[in-house]
């Protein structure tokens, strides 16, 4: 039962939420800064090399942070997952035609851990039905692939016909009434990387119809139609945590160390935006972050003053004739430095929050009478969204 894991993570995340449930960019945080001067000092003092080192080594980061936030040790332990048992199932030659290499490796890994139940498959939000191809070719059972985009259905159907695979494509909206007709009891439903509410809708409908089995790899938890996260399980609904879409993005924010060129571009863009934000707060006496739209990267070549003029026009703000742009640029650069270090701090909560969301799904399925298994189907470099939730209806 996953209820224990969920409750444990829930308690730890609730206790530590001031350290992860804020937006570093907007500067509407600081609840904990006064209480933890040494933690702030340590973060501020990290040079670029140390920052990159900790970004690449969450264990070392957790170890260091535990002197101020002891829960991080338990949070790391509670979010470990084991690799699911794998069987090598090599599809016949030619099945991989047109499938990008990394995707192909993910498909083999996903299929390799999939229990073989001898049931027909439903592939939810299938794209071109790459997964369905592998399933139908290696298990010799028919696949129905439901996908929103007609062009992807057409592509998939042509390939399936050419390869002689028993696949049927259905163009449909996963949220529409009519689509639920494809979810039936004697079936193994699958969804690889169906975003947010798309996989949630599948799990809910499978549970409602008591489908025999379902296996998903969740992703894009923030792509939901409601304003905030709606917990699925009874335990989740009792949680004190309220997750906004921005909170739900945290599991996907794996900060990787980029090359120098990308880092420099990011530094210019982000420090300009933060500098303009500090300037507008001062001018308008505002305490809130003011989002400025995306723009052509070439705009940043005009320098900070040029960016401020553009942003002010976009937001209908009149800039005074004389402004100390150098000062506001430096404010932006200082905020950038701090934002990067706050993002590092949040990294240690990234996988725990993802596991909270995953266990909420697992508990929901357990509540609905399923035996559930959660584990990874591949290592991180292949895809960071490497978790499978598999559920089989108890007899
Ligand atoms: C991230 S892709 C995953 C595709 C495939 N499962 C894979 O792993 O390659 C998500 C797919 O969901 C489809 N999709 C988005 N909204 C949908 C909806 N409302 N109903 C059905 N499919 C949808 C998209 O067109 C896209 O092909």
Short mmCIF file of C-alpha atoms and ligand atoms in Angstrom, two decimals:
data_model
loop_
_atom_site.label_atom_id
_atom_site.label_comp_id
_atom_site.label_asym_id
_atom_site.label_seq_id
_atom_site.Cartn_x
_atom_site.Cartn_y
_atom_site.Cartn_z
CA UNK A 1 0.00 0.00 0.00
CA UNK A 2 1.35 3.40 -0.95
CA UNK A 3 -0.66 5.32 1.65
CA UNK A 4 2.23 5.16 4.11
CA UNK A 5 4.74 6.59 1.62
CA UNK A 6 2.28 9.30 0.62
CA UNK A 7 1.54 10.34 4.22
CA UNK A 8 5.23 10.41 5.10
CA UNK A 9 6.11 12.62 2.12
CA UNK A 10 3.03 14.76 2.72
CA UNK A 11 4.09 15.52 6.27
CA UNK A 12 7.68 16.35 5.29
CA UNK A 13 6.66 18.54 2.36
CA UNK A 14 4.10 20.40 4.45
CA UNK A 15 6.69 21.05 7.17
CA UNK A 16 9.17 22.45 4.67
CA UNK A 17 6.87 24.22 2.24
CA UNK A 18 8.30 27.70 2.88
CA UNK A 19 11.53 26.48 1.27
CA UNK A 20 9.96 25.29 -1.98
CA UNK A 21 6.50 26.81 -2.34
CA UNK A 22 7.47 30.24 -3.65
CA UNK A 23 8.61 31.74 -6.94
CA UNK A 24 12.24 32.87 -6.69
CA UNK A 25 11.73 35.10 -9.72
CA UNK A 26 8.93 37.13 -8.20
CA UNK A 27 10.74 37.87 -4.92
CA UNK A 28 7.48 37.34 -3.00
CA UNK A 29 9.19 35.00 -0.58
CA UNK A 30 11.59 35.79 2.22
CA UNK A 31 9.41 34.17 4.88
CA UNK A 32 12.35 32.15 6.04
CA UNK A 33 15.24 34.48 5.19
CA UNK A 34 15.27 36.31 8.53
CA UNK A 35 15.09 33.03 10.44
CA UNK A 36 17.92 31.36 8.55
CA UNK A 37 20.71 33.93 8.13
CA UNK A 38 23.39 31.24 7.91
CA UNK A 39 21.55 29.38 5.17
CA UNK A 40 21.19 32.64 3.21
CA UNK A 41 24.86 33.41 3.73
CA UNK A 42 25.88 29.97 2.53
CA UNK A 43 23.67 30.22 -0.58
CA UNK A 44 24.86 33.73 -1.41
CA UNK A 45 28.47 32.72 -0.99
CA UNK A 46 28.35 29.87 -3.50
CA UNK A 47 30.52 30.60 -6.52
CA UNK A 48 29.56 29.37 -10.00
CA UNK A 49 31.70 26.26 -9.70
CA UNK A 50 30.17 25.22 -6.37
CA UNK A 51 26.68 25.98 -7.68
CA UNK A 52 27.22 23.72 -10.69
CA UNK A 53 28.65 21.01 -8.42
CA UNK A 54 25.58 20.98 -6.15
CA UNK A 55 23.21 21.10 -9.13
CA UNK A 56 24.79 17.91 -10.40
CA UNK A 57 24.80 16.18 -7.02
CA UNK A 58 21.47 16.32 -5.15
CA UNK A 59 22.78 14.00 -2.44
CA UNK A 60 25.61 16.35 -1.54
CA UNK A 61 23.16 19.26 -1.65
CA UNK A 62 20.73 17.48 0.67
CA UNK A 63 23.57 16.58 2.98
CA UNK A 64 24.67 20.21 3.20
CA UNK A 65 21.16 21.64 3.56
CA UNK A 66 20.25 19.17 6.31
CA UNK A 67 22.01 21.32 8.91
CA UNK A 68 19.28 23.94 8.41
CA UNK A 69 16.43 21.80 7.05
CA UNK A 70 16.81 18.35 8.66
CA UNK A 71 13.78 16.97 6.79
CA UNK A 72 15.67 16.95 3.47
CA UNK A 73 17.44 13.71 4.41
CA UNK A 74 14.14 11.88 4.93
CA UNK A 75 12.68 13.57 1.86
CA UNK A 76 15.47 12.16 -0.30
CA UNK A 77 15.08 8.69 1.19
CA UNK A 78 11.29 8.81 0.79
CA UNK A 79 11.53 9.70 -2.89
CA UNK A 80 13.85 6.87 -3.92
CA UNK A 81 12.36 4.38 -6.36
CA UNK A 82 13.59 1.02 -7.52
CA UNK A 83 13.83 0.00 -11.16
CA UNK A 84 10.99 -2.28 -12.21
CA UNK A 85 11.83 -5.81 -13.25
CA UNK A 86 12.68 -5.87 -16.89
CA UNK A 87 12.26 -8.44 -19.65
CA UNK A 88 14.06 -7.97 -22.97
CA UNK A 89 11.37 -7.87 -25.65
CA UNK A 90 12.95 -7.02 -28.95
CA UNK A 91 10.41 -6.09 -31.62
CA UNK A 92 10.97 -7.46 -35.14
CA UNK A 93 13.22 -5.45 -37.46
CA UNK A 94 11.69 -2.42 -39.12
CA UNK A 95 9.27 -1.52 -36.31
CA UNK A 96 11.51 1.39 -35.35
CA UNK A 97 11.32 3.04 -38.79
CA UNK A 98 10.93 6.81 -38.34
CA UNK A 99 11.12 6.71 -34.54
CA UNK A 100 13.83 8.99 -33.10
CA UNK A 101 16.60 7.05 -31.29
CA UNK A 102 15.97 8.31 -27.76
CA UNK A 103 12.22 7.77 -28.07
CA UNK A 104 12.88 4.23 -29.31
CA UNK A 105 15.02 3.46 -26.25
CA UNK A 106 12.25 4.81 -23.98
CA UNK A 107 9.67 2.65 -25.73
CA UNK A 108 11.77 -0.50 -25.36
CA UNK A 109 12.34 0.28 -21.68
CA UNK A 110 8.64 1.00 -21.04
CA UNK A 111 7.58 -2.17 -22.83
CA UNK A 112 10.30 -4.15 -21.06
CA UNK A 113 8.77 -3.56 -17.62
CA UNK A 114 5.15 -3.94 -18.78
CA UNK A 115 3.41 -7.01 -17.29
CA UNK A 116 2.18 -9.30 -20.07
CA UNK A 117 -1.54 -9.85 -19.44
CA UNK A 118 -2.70 -11.00 -22.87
CA UNK A 119 -5.29 -8.22 -23.08
CA UNK A 120 -6.10 -5.86 -25.93
CA UNK A 121 -4.43 -2.45 -25.48
CA UNK A 122 -5.81 1.07 -25.38
CA UNK A 123 -3.11 3.66 -26.08
CA UNK A 124 -4.29 7.00 -24.66
CA UNK A 125 -3.03 10.20 -26.38
CA UNK A 126 -0.94 8.07 -28.66
CA UNK A 127 0.68 10.60 -30.98
CA UNK A 128 1.71 8.51 -34.00
CA UNK A 129 1.21 5.36 -31.93
CA UNK A 130 4.88 4.54 -31.47
CA UNK A 131 4.20 2.75 -28.20
CA UNK A 132 1.24 0.92 -29.72
CA UNK A 133 3.51 -0.30 -32.51
CA UNK A 134 5.94 -1.84 -30.04
CA UNK A 135 3.13 -3.34 -27.94
CA UNK A 136 1.27 -4.86 -30.86
CA UNK A 137 4.48 -6.23 -32.40
CA UNK A 138 5.83 -7.81 -29.23
CA UNK A 139 2.63 -9.02 -27.52
CA UNK A 140 0.60 -9.93 -30.65
CA UNK A 141 -2.53 -8.34 -29.20
CA UNK A 142 -4.52 -5.57 -30.91
CA UNK A 143 -4.11 -1.89 -30.03
CA UNK A 144 -6.59 0.97 -30.20
CA UNK A 145 -4.76 4.29 -30.30
CA UNK A 146 -6.68 7.43 -29.39
CA UNK A 147 -5.15 10.74 -30.47
CA UNK A 148 -6.43 14.30 -30.88
CA UNK A 149 -4.44 15.27 -33.99
CA UNK A 150 -5.80 13.78 -37.20
CA UNK A 151 -2.43 14.08 -38.97
CA UNK A 152 -0.74 11.94 -36.32
CA UNK A 153 -3.53 9.35 -36.55
CA UNK A 154 -3.10 9.25 -40.34
CA UNK A 155 0.68 8.84 -40.10
CA UNK A 156 0.30 6.13 -37.49
CA UNK A 157 -2.32 4.25 -39.49
CA UNK A 158 -0.17 4.26 -42.65
CA UNK A 159 2.85 2.91 -40.74
CA UNK A 160 0.76 0.23 -38.96
CA UNK A 161 -0.67 -0.94 -42.28
CA UNK A 162 2.77 -1.08 -43.89
CA UNK A 163 4.13 -3.07 -40.94
CA UNK A 164 1.08 -5.35 -40.82
CA UNK A 165 0.29 -4.50 -37.19
CA UNK A 166 -3.17 -4.91 -35.62
CA UNK A 167 -3.64 -1.23 -34.74
CA UNK A 168 -6.72 0.97 -35.02
CA UNK A 169 -6.40 4.73 -34.78
CA UNK A 170 -9.21 6.86 -33.42
CA UNK A 171 -9.16 10.61 -33.75
CA UNK A 172 -10.73 11.89 -30.55
CA UNK A 173 -10.54 14.26 -27.63
CA UNK A 174 -9.50 12.46 -24.45
CA UNK A 175 -11.85 14.72 -22.47
CA UNK A 176 -14.92 14.16 -24.66
CA UNK A 177 -17.83 11.95 -23.60
CA UNK A 178 -17.52 9.86 -26.78
CA UNK A 179 -13.91 8.94 -26.03
CA UNK A 180 -14.83 7.20 -22.80
CA UNK A 181 -16.55 4.55 -24.95
CA UNK A 182 -13.05 3.27 -25.84
CA UNK A 183 -12.27 2.53 -22.21
CA UNK A 184 -13.63 -0.90 -21.47
CA UNK A 185 -13.25 -3.43 -18.71
CA UNK A 186 -11.31 -6.20 -20.56
CA UNK A 187 -8.36 -4.09 -21.59
CA UNK A 188 -4.87 -2.90 -20.66
CA UNK A 189 -4.84 0.90 -20.98
CA UNK A 190 -1.49 2.66 -21.40
CA UNK A 191 -0.30 6.24 -21.60
CA UNK A 192 3.31 7.19 -22.09
CA UNK A 193 3.96 10.83 -21.26
CA UNK A 194 0.36 11.97 -21.55
CA UNK A 195 0.35 15.40 -19.93
CA UNK A 196 -1.38 16.37 -16.67
CA UNK A 197 -5.14 16.05 -16.93
CA UNK A 198 -4.84 13.73 -19.95
CA UNK A 199 -3.45 10.87 -17.87
CA UNK A 200 -5.60 11.87 -14.88
CA UNK A 201 -8.72 11.53 -17.06
CA UNK A 202 -7.58 8.06 -18.12
CA UNK A 203 -6.98 6.89 -14.55
CA UNK A 204 -10.37 8.20 -13.41
CA UNK A 205 -12.23 6.55 -16.25
CA UNK A 206 -10.40 3.24 -15.92
CA UNK A 207 -11.22 3.21 -12.20
CA UNK A 208 -14.87 4.12 -12.86
CA UNK A 209 -15.21 1.30 -15.40
CA UNK A 210 -13.05 -1.09 -13.39
CA UNK A 211 -10.76 -1.68 -16.35
CA UNK A 212 -8.52 -4.68 -15.82
CA UNK A 213 -5.14 -2.93 -16.02
CA UNK A 214 -3.58 0.46 -16.62
CA UNK A 215 0.06 1.56 -16.93
CA UNK A 216 1.11 5.17 -17.27
CA UNK A 217 4.21 7.29 -17.17
CA UNK A 218 3.05 10.71 -15.98
CA UNK A 219 4.46 14.03 -17.14
CA UNK A 220 3.65 17.79 -17.22
CA UNK A 221 1.76 17.77 -13.92
CA UNK A 222 1.00 21.50 -14.35
CA UNK A 223 -1.10 21.04 -17.50
CA UNK A 224 -4.42 20.98 -15.71
CA UNK A 225 -7.70 22.69 -16.42
CA UNK A 226 -8.42 23.72 -12.83
CA UNK A 227 -6.72 26.69 -11.21
CA UNK A 228 -4.97 24.51 -8.69
CA UNK A 229 -4.19 20.82 -8.26
CA UNK A 230 -7.16 18.62 -7.39
CA UNK A 231 -5.81 15.71 -5.32
CA UNK A 232 -7.07 12.35 -6.58
CA UNK A 233 -6.86 10.09 -3.54
CA UNK A 234 -8.77 10.31 -0.26
CA UNK A 235 -5.47 10.96 1.53
CA UNK A 236 -4.48 13.63 -0.98
CA UNK A 237 -7.78 15.38 -0.43
CA UNK A 238 -7.03 15.56 3.29
CA UNK A 239 -3.60 17.11 2.74
CA UNK A 240 -2.93 20.67 3.85
CA UNK A 241 -0.89 21.26 0.69
CA UNK A 242 -2.50 23.44 -1.99
CA UNK A 243 -0.55 23.30 -5.22
CA UNK A 244 -0.72 26.04 -7.84
CA UNK A 245 0.26 25.44 -11.47
CA UNK A 246 3.60 27.08 -10.71
CA UNK A 247 4.18 24.66 -7.84
CA UNK A 248 3.30 21.80 -10.19
CA UNK A 249 6.08 22.90 -12.53
CA UNK A 250 8.73 22.25 -9.91
CA UNK A 251 9.04 18.50 -10.65
CA UNK A 252 9.96 19.36 -14.25
CA UNK A 253 12.46 22.08 -13.40
CA UNK A 254 15.58 20.00 -13.50
CA UNK A 255 18.22 22.69 -13.65
CA UNK A 256 21.04 21.37 -15.73
CA UNK A 257 24.33 23.13 -16.12
CA UNK A 258 24.32 24.68 -19.56
CA UNK A 259 27.31 25.69 -21.67
CA UNK A 260 28.86 29.17 -21.39
CA UNK A 261 27.02 30.69 -24.34
CA UNK A 262 23.59 29.57 -23.10
CA UNK A 263 24.46 30.66 -19.56
CA UNK A 264 25.48 34.12 -20.76
CA UNK A 265 22.31 34.55 -22.79
CA UNK A 266 20.23 33.51 -19.82
CA UNK A 267 22.14 35.87 -17.54
CA UNK A 268 21.45 38.84 -19.84
CA UNK A 269 17.77 38.05 -20.37
CA UNK A 270 16.92 37.18 -16.77
CA UNK A 271 18.94 40.01 -15.18
CA UNK A 272 17.36 42.54 -17.61
CA UNK A 273 13.87 41.30 -16.73
CA UNK A 274 14.59 41.37 -13.00
CA UNK A 275 16.22 44.81 -13.31
CA UNK A 276 13.15 46.15 -15.11
CA UNK A 277 10.95 44.58 -12.45
CA UNK A 278 12.87 46.33 -9.66
CA UNK A 279 12.60 49.59 -11.60
CA UNK A 280 8.83 49.32 -12.14
CA UNK A 281 8.27 48.42 -8.48
CA UNK A 282 10.10 51.59 -7.50
CA UNK A 283 8.34 53.79 -10.07
CA UNK A 284 4.83 52.50 -9.44
CA UNK A 285 5.25 51.76 -5.73
CA UNK A 286 4.22 48.17 -6.52
CA UNK A 287 5.10 45.12 -4.45
CA UNK A 288 4.22 42.60 -7.13
CA UNK A 289 6.24 41.03 -9.90
CA UNK A 290 5.12 42.40 -13.26
CA UNK A 291 5.43 39.80 -16.02
CA UNK A 292 6.71 41.15 -19.33
CA UNK A 293 5.96 39.21 -22.56
CA UNK A 294 8.50 37.12 -24.42
CA UNK A 295 10.50 38.95 -27.06
CA UNK A 296 12.98 38.39 -29.86
CA UNK A 297 16.39 37.58 -28.41
CA UNK A 298 17.88 40.31 -30.62
CA UNK A 299 16.24 42.89 -28.36
CA UNK A 300 18.79 42.11 -25.66
CA UNK A 301 21.55 43.35 -27.98
CA UNK A 302 20.14 46.88 -27.52
CA UNK A 303 21.34 46.89 -23.94
CA UNK A 304 19.43 47.27 -20.67
CA UNK A 305 18.06 50.75 -21.40
CA UNK A 306 16.65 49.62 -24.75
CA UNK A 307 15.00 46.62 -23.07
CA UNK A 308 13.44 48.85 -20.38
CA UNK A 309 12.01 51.22 -23.02
CA UNK A 310 10.49 48.28 -24.91
CA UNK A 311 9.10 46.65 -21.74
CA UNK A 312 7.70 49.96 -20.45
CA UNK A 313 5.88 50.51 -23.74
CA UNK A 314 4.44 46.98 -23.63
CA UNK A 315 3.14 47.55 -20.11
CA UNK A 316 1.94 51.13 -20.70
CA UNK A 317 4.44 52.64 -18.25
CA UNK A 318 5.94 56.10 -18.86
CA UNK A 319 9.60 56.22 -17.94
CA UNK A 320 11.03 59.47 -16.56
CA UNK A 321 13.62 61.27 -18.74
CA UNK A 322 16.50 60.73 -16.38
CA UNK A 323 16.94 57.31 -14.88
CA UNK A 324 20.03 55.67 -13.46
CA UNK A 325 19.86 52.60 -15.72
CA UNK A 326 23.22 51.36 -14.50
CA UNK A 327 21.82 51.16 -10.96
CA UNK A 328 18.71 49.19 -11.98
CA UNK A 329 20.79 46.88 -14.16
CA UNK A 330 22.94 46.09 -11.14
CA UNK A 331 19.80 45.40 -9.08
CA UNK A 332 18.75 42.92 -11.76
CA UNK A 333 22.15 41.25 -11.71
CA UNK A 334 22.06 40.90 -7.93
CA UNK A 335 18.56 39.45 -8.07
CA UNK A 336 19.69 37.02 -10.77
CA UNK A 337 22.47 35.78 -8.51
CA UNK A 338 19.99 35.23 -5.68
CA UNK A 339 17.32 33.63 -7.92
CA UNK A 340 19.82 31.05 -9.15
CA UNK A 341 20.72 30.11 -5.60
CA UNK A 342 17.08 29.91 -4.52
CA UNK A 343 16.42 27.64 -7.50
CA UNK A 344 19.24 25.44 -6.26
CA UNK A 345 17.58 25.21 -2.86
CA UNK A 346 14.26 24.22 -4.47
CA UNK A 347 15.98 21.45 -6.46
CA UNK A 348 16.17 19.28 -3.38
CA UNK A 349 12.35 19.22 -3.19
CA UNK A 350 11.80 18.50 -6.88
CA UNK A 351 11.71 14.69 -6.85
CA UNK A 352 9.89 14.53 -3.46
CA UNK A 353 7.10 16.69 -4.86
CA UNK A 354 6.94 14.52 -7.99
CA UNK A 355 6.68 11.43 -5.78
CA UNK A 356 3.89 13.09 -3.76
CA UNK A 357 1.97 13.50 -7.04
CA UNK A 358 2.78 9.96 -8.17
CA UNK A 359 1.73 8.43 -4.84
CA UNK A 360 -1.48 10.47 -4.94
CA UNK A 361 -2.27 8.67 -8.21
CA UNK A 362 -1.19 5.31 -6.77
CA UNK A 363 -3.37 5.79 -3.66
CA UNK A 364 -6.30 6.80 -5.84
CA UNK A 365 -5.98 3.52 -7.74
CA UNK A 366 -5.61 1.56 -4.50
CA UNK A 367 -8.76 3.27 -3.16
CA UNK A 368 -10.50 2.04 -6.32
CA UNK A 369 -9.56 -1.59 -5.71
CA UNK A 370 -6.33 -1.98 -7.67
CA UNK A 371 -3.01 -3.61 -6.82
CA UNK A 372 -0.48 -0.93 -7.72
CA UNK A 373 3.23 -0.97 -8.51
CA UNK A 374 5.35 2.16 -8.83
CA UNK A 375 8.93 2.11 -10.10
CA UNK A 376 11.25 3.47 -12.74
CA UNK A 377 11.42 2.00 -16.22
CA UNK A 378 14.69 3.58 -17.32
CA UNK A 379 17.55 5.67 -16.00
CA UNK A 380 17.38 9.45 -15.93
CA UNK A 381 19.52 10.30 -18.96
CA UNK A 382 17.06 8.46 -21.24
CA UNK A 383 14.19 10.59 -19.89
CA UNK A 384 13.76 12.40 -16.57
CA UNK A 385 10.09 11.35 -16.66
CA UNK A 386 11.01 7.76 -15.98
CA UNK A 387 8.32 6.64 -13.55
CA UNK A 388 5.73 3.97 -14.31
CA UNK A 389 2.53 3.52 -12.34
CA UNK A 390 1.04 0.12 -13.06
CA UNK A 391 -2.31 -1.01 -11.64
CA UNK A 392 -4.22 -4.28 -11.96
CA UNK A 393 -7.74 -4.76 -10.74
CA UNK A 394 -7.84 -7.15 -7.80
CA UNK A 395 -9.88 -10.23 -8.66
C1 LIG B 1 3.58 14.32 -25.15
S1 LIG B 1 2.68 13.62 -26.48
C2 LIG B 1 2.91 11.92 -26.14
C3 LIG B 1 2.67 11.06 -27.34
C4 LIG B 1 3.00 9.58 -27.16
N1 LIG B 1 2.26 8.99 -26.10
C5 LIG B 1 4.48 9.41 -26.98
O1 LIG B 1 4.94 9.16 -25.86
O2 LIG B 1 5.21 9.55 -27.97
C6 LIG B 1 1.03 13.93 -26.04
C7 LIG B 1 0.00 13.61 -27.12
O3 LIG B 1 -1.29 13.89 -26.59
C8 LIG B 1 -2.08 14.42 -27.66
N2 LIG B 1 -3.21 15.16 -27.07
C9 LIG B 1 -3.19 16.39 -26.52
N3 LIG B 1 -4.43 16.72 -26.09
C10 LIG B 1 -5.24 15.67 -26.38
C11 LIG B 1 -6.62 15.43 -26.18
N4 LIG B 1 -7.42 16.34 -25.59
N5 LIG B 1 -7.12 14.26 -26.58
C12 LIG B 1 -6.33 13.32 -27.17
N6 LIG B 1 -5.01 13.51 -27.38
C13 LIG B 1 -4.46 14.67 -26.99
C14 LIG B 1 -1.11 15.30 -28.40
O4 LIG B 1 -1.59 15.59 -29.71
C15 LIG B 1 0.16 14.45 -28.37
O5 LIG B 1 0.22 13.62 -29.49
#
